[in-house]
Amino acid sequence: MSYIDAFAVAVPTENKALYIEHAKLAGDIFKEYGATKILEAWGDDVPEGEVTSFPMAVKAKENETVVFSIAFWPSKEVRDTAWKKVMEDPRMQENENPMPFDGKPLIYGGFVPMLEL
């Protein structure tokens, strides 16, 4: 059964081009280790909430845009095997592929798809 990793993070709006470069390299590495597809989405209509919202969840500042990313894997087993390799890959290190955002409020989780239409 397929598996997905989802990420949400606030990126300084002025760093959009840098984020795209960062995401391309990271995405290529994920795919090299078995991901079947990477989706990167730049926030366009992401409202502020009163109780919860994407901007609140990632502590987005006024000059930041929420980015939502998904990595698709053929199975959780492939993802679990790949994840350690991805994190140890020198190309993922800060000196090789610096994050153009503050990674502390990044939200991440692995999910088992339950419905696809």
mmCIF file of C-alpha atoms in Angstrom:
data_model
loop_
_atom_site.group_PDB
_atom_site.id
_atom_site.type_symbol
_atom_site.label_atom_id
_atom_site.label_comp_id
_atom_site.label_asym_id
_atom_site.label_seq_id
_atom_site.Cartn_x
_atom_site.Cartn_y
_atom_site.Cartn_z
ATOM 1 C CA MET A 1 0.000 0.000 0.000
ATOM 2 C CA SER A 2 1.241 3.501 -0.818
ATOM 3 C CA TYR A 3 2.402 5.974 1.794
ATOM 4 C CA ILE A 4 2.837 9.747 1.928
ATOM 5 C CA ASP A 5 4.863 12.228 3.928
ATOM 6 C CA ALA A 6 3.364 15.707 4.261
ATOM 7 C CA PHE A 7 5.154 18.864 5.332
ATOM 8 C CA ALA A 8 3.988 22.411 6.044
ATOM 9 C CA VAL A 9 6.364 25.290 6.685
ATOM 10 C CA ALA A 10 6.453 29.087 6.576
ATOM 11 C CA VAL A 11 8.938 30.437 4.020
ATOM 12 C CA PRO A 12 9.978 34.084 3.766
ATOM 13 C CA THR A 13 8.097 35.235 0.678
ATOM 14 C CA GLU A 14 11.250 36.817 -0.729
ATOM 15 C CA ASN A 15 12.929 33.365 -0.617
ATOM 16 C CA LYS A 16 10.532 31.680 -3.064
ATOM 17 C CA ALA A 17 13.221 31.135 -5.723
ATOM 18 C CA LEU A 18 15.667 29.833 -3.107
ATOM 19 C CA TYR A 19 12.979 27.506 -1.772
ATOM 20 C CA ILE A 20 12.339 26.117 -5.251
ATOM 21 C CA GLU A 21 16.070 25.373 -5.661
ATOM 22 C CA HIS A 22 16.145 23.726 -2.224
ATOM 23 C CA ALA A 23 13.021 21.672 -2.981
ATOM 24 C CA LYS A 24 14.303 20.524 -6.388
ATOM 25 C CA LEU A 25 17.488 19.120 -4.886
ATOM 26 C CA ALA A 26 15.697 17.555 -1.917
ATOM 27 C CA GLY A 27 13.004 16.152 -4.217
ATOM 28 C CA ASP A 28 15.598 14.587 -6.517
ATOM 29 C CA ILE A 29 17.208 12.939 -3.492
ATOM 30 C CA PHE A 30 13.866 11.633 -2.220
ATOM 31 C CA LYS A 31 13.117 10.209 -5.678
ATOM 32 C CA GLU A 32 16.584 8.670 -5.911
ATOM 33 C CA TYR A 33 15.781 6.697 -2.754
ATOM 34 C CA GLY A 34 12.340 5.559 -3.881
ATOM 35 C CA ALA A 35 9.762 8.363 -3.723
ATOM 36 C CA THR A 36 7.505 8.183 -6.760
ATOM 37 C CA LYS A 37 6.417 11.816 -6.818
ATOM 38 C CA ILE A 38 7.060 15.097 -4.997
ATOM 39 C CA LEU A 39 4.495 17.887 -4.844
ATOM 40 C CA GLU A 40 5.420 21.390 -3.677
ATOM 41 C CA ALA A 41 2.624 23.943 -3.251
ATOM 42 C CA TRP A 42 3.122 27.667 -2.567
ATOM 43 C CA GLY A 43 0.308 29.133 -0.443
ATOM 44 C CA ASP A 44 -2.122 31.251 -2.414
ATOM 45 C CA ASP A 45 -5.397 31.284 -0.476
ATOM 46 C CA VAL A 46 -4.383 30.303 3.054
ATOM 47 C CA PRO A 47 -6.560 32.234 5.490
ATOM 48 C CA GLU A 48 -5.631 33.177 9.025
ATOM 49 C CA GLY A 49 -7.778 31.378 11.542
ATOM 50 C CA GLU A 50 -9.130 32.350 14.907
ATOM 51 C CA VAL A 51 -8.626 28.949 16.528
ATOM 52 C CA THR A 52 -6.478 26.997 14.063
ATOM 53 C CA SER A 53 -5.011 27.541 10.604
ATOM 54 C CA PHE A 54 -1.989 26.687 8.523
ATOM 55 C CA PRO A 55 -0.372 30.086 9.247
ATOM 56 C CA MET A 56 -0.898 29.616 12.984
ATOM 57 C CA ALA A 57 0.361 26.032 12.904
ATOM 58 C CA VAL A 58 3.671 26.983 11.289
ATOM 59 C CA LYS A 59 3.932 30.309 13.137
ATOM 60 C CA ALA A 60 3.950 32.223 9.827
ATOM 61 C CA LYS A 61 5.002 35.841 10.073
ATOM 62 C CA GLU A 62 3.530 38.640 7.983
ATOM 63 C CA ASN A 63 6.337 38.380 5.407
ATOM 64 C CA GLU A 64 6.097 34.577 5.078
ATOM 65 C CA THR A 65 4.097 32.242 2.846
ATOM 66 C CA VAL A 66 2.889 28.796 3.890
ATOM 67 C CA VAL A 67 4.289 25.982 1.747
ATOM 68 C CA PHE A 68 2.725 22.520 1.702
ATOM 69 C CA SER A 69 4.727 19.578 0.384
ATOM 70 C CA ILE A 70 3.939 15.921 -0.171
ATOM 71 C CA ALA A 71 6.292 13.035 -0.921
ATOM 72 C CA PHE A 72 4.597 9.949 -2.368
ATOM 73 C CA TRP A 73 6.093 6.525 -1.687
ATOM 74 C CA PRO A 74 5.140 3.097 -3.066
ATOM 75 C CA SER A 75 4.928 1.721 0.496
ATOM 76 C CA LYS A 76 5.752 2.550 4.100
ATOM 77 C CA GLU A 77 8.548 -0.025 3.958
ATOM 78 C CA VAL A 78 10.203 1.788 1.027
ATOM 79 C CA ARG A 79 9.787 5.098 2.841
ATOM 80 C CA ASP A 80 11.205 3.776 6.116
ATOM 81 C CA THR A 81 14.258 2.327 4.353
ATOM 82 C CA ALA A 82 14.755 5.483 2.289
ATOM 83 C CA TRP A 83 14.228 7.963 5.121
ATOM 84 C CA LYS A 84 17.448 7.097 6.940
ATOM 85 C CA LYS A 85 19.402 7.283 3.669
ATOM 86 C CA VAL A 86 17.828 10.625 2.763
ATOM 87 C CA MET A 87 18.693 12.137 6.139
ATOM 88 C CA GLU A 88 22.279 10.838 5.970
ATOM 89 C CA ASP A 89 22.825 11.955 2.369
ATOM 90 C CA PRO A 90 25.503 14.704 2.356
ATOM 91 C CA ARG A 91 23.461 16.656 -0.224
ATOM 92 C CA MET A 92 20.756 17.144 2.413
ATOM 93 C CA GLN A 93 23.130 18.775 4.887
ATOM 94 C CA GLU A 94 22.828 22.489 5.589
ATOM 95 C CA ASN A 95 26.161 23.323 3.937
ATOM 96 C CA GLU A 96 25.101 21.542 0.708
ATOM 97 C CA ASN A 97 21.415 22.474 0.584
ATOM 98 C CA PRO A 98 20.676 25.294 3.034
ATOM 99 C CA MET A 99 17.061 25.681 4.096
ATOM 100 C CA PRO A 100 15.776 29.121 3.052
ATOM 101 C CA PHE A 101 13.382 29.085 6.024
ATOM 102 C CA ASP A 102 13.323 28.444 9.767
ATOM 103 C CA GLY A 103 12.831 24.696 10.150
ATOM 104 C CA LYS A 104 11.779 24.809 13.815
ATOM 105 C CA PRO A 105 8.036 25.345 13.203
ATOM 106 C CA LEU A 106 7.951 22.890 10.276
ATOM 107 C CA ILE A 107 5.107 20.390 10.636
ATOM 108 C CA TYR A 108 5.681 16.899 9.314
ATOM 109 C CA GLY A 109 3.887 13.578 9.363
ATOM 110 C CA GLY A 110 3.568 10.253 7.593
ATOM 111 C CA PHE A 111 0.145 9.125 6.410
ATOM 112 C CA VAL A 112 -1.526 5.990 5.084
ATOM 113 C CA PRO A 113 -3.849 6.952 2.199
ATOM 114 C CA MET A 114 -7.396 5.815 2.883
ATOM 115 C CA LEU A 115 -9.343 7.227 -0.082
ATOM 116 C CA GLU A 116 -8.281 8.337 -3.530
ATOM 117 C CA LEU A 117 -10.885 9.555 -6.005
#
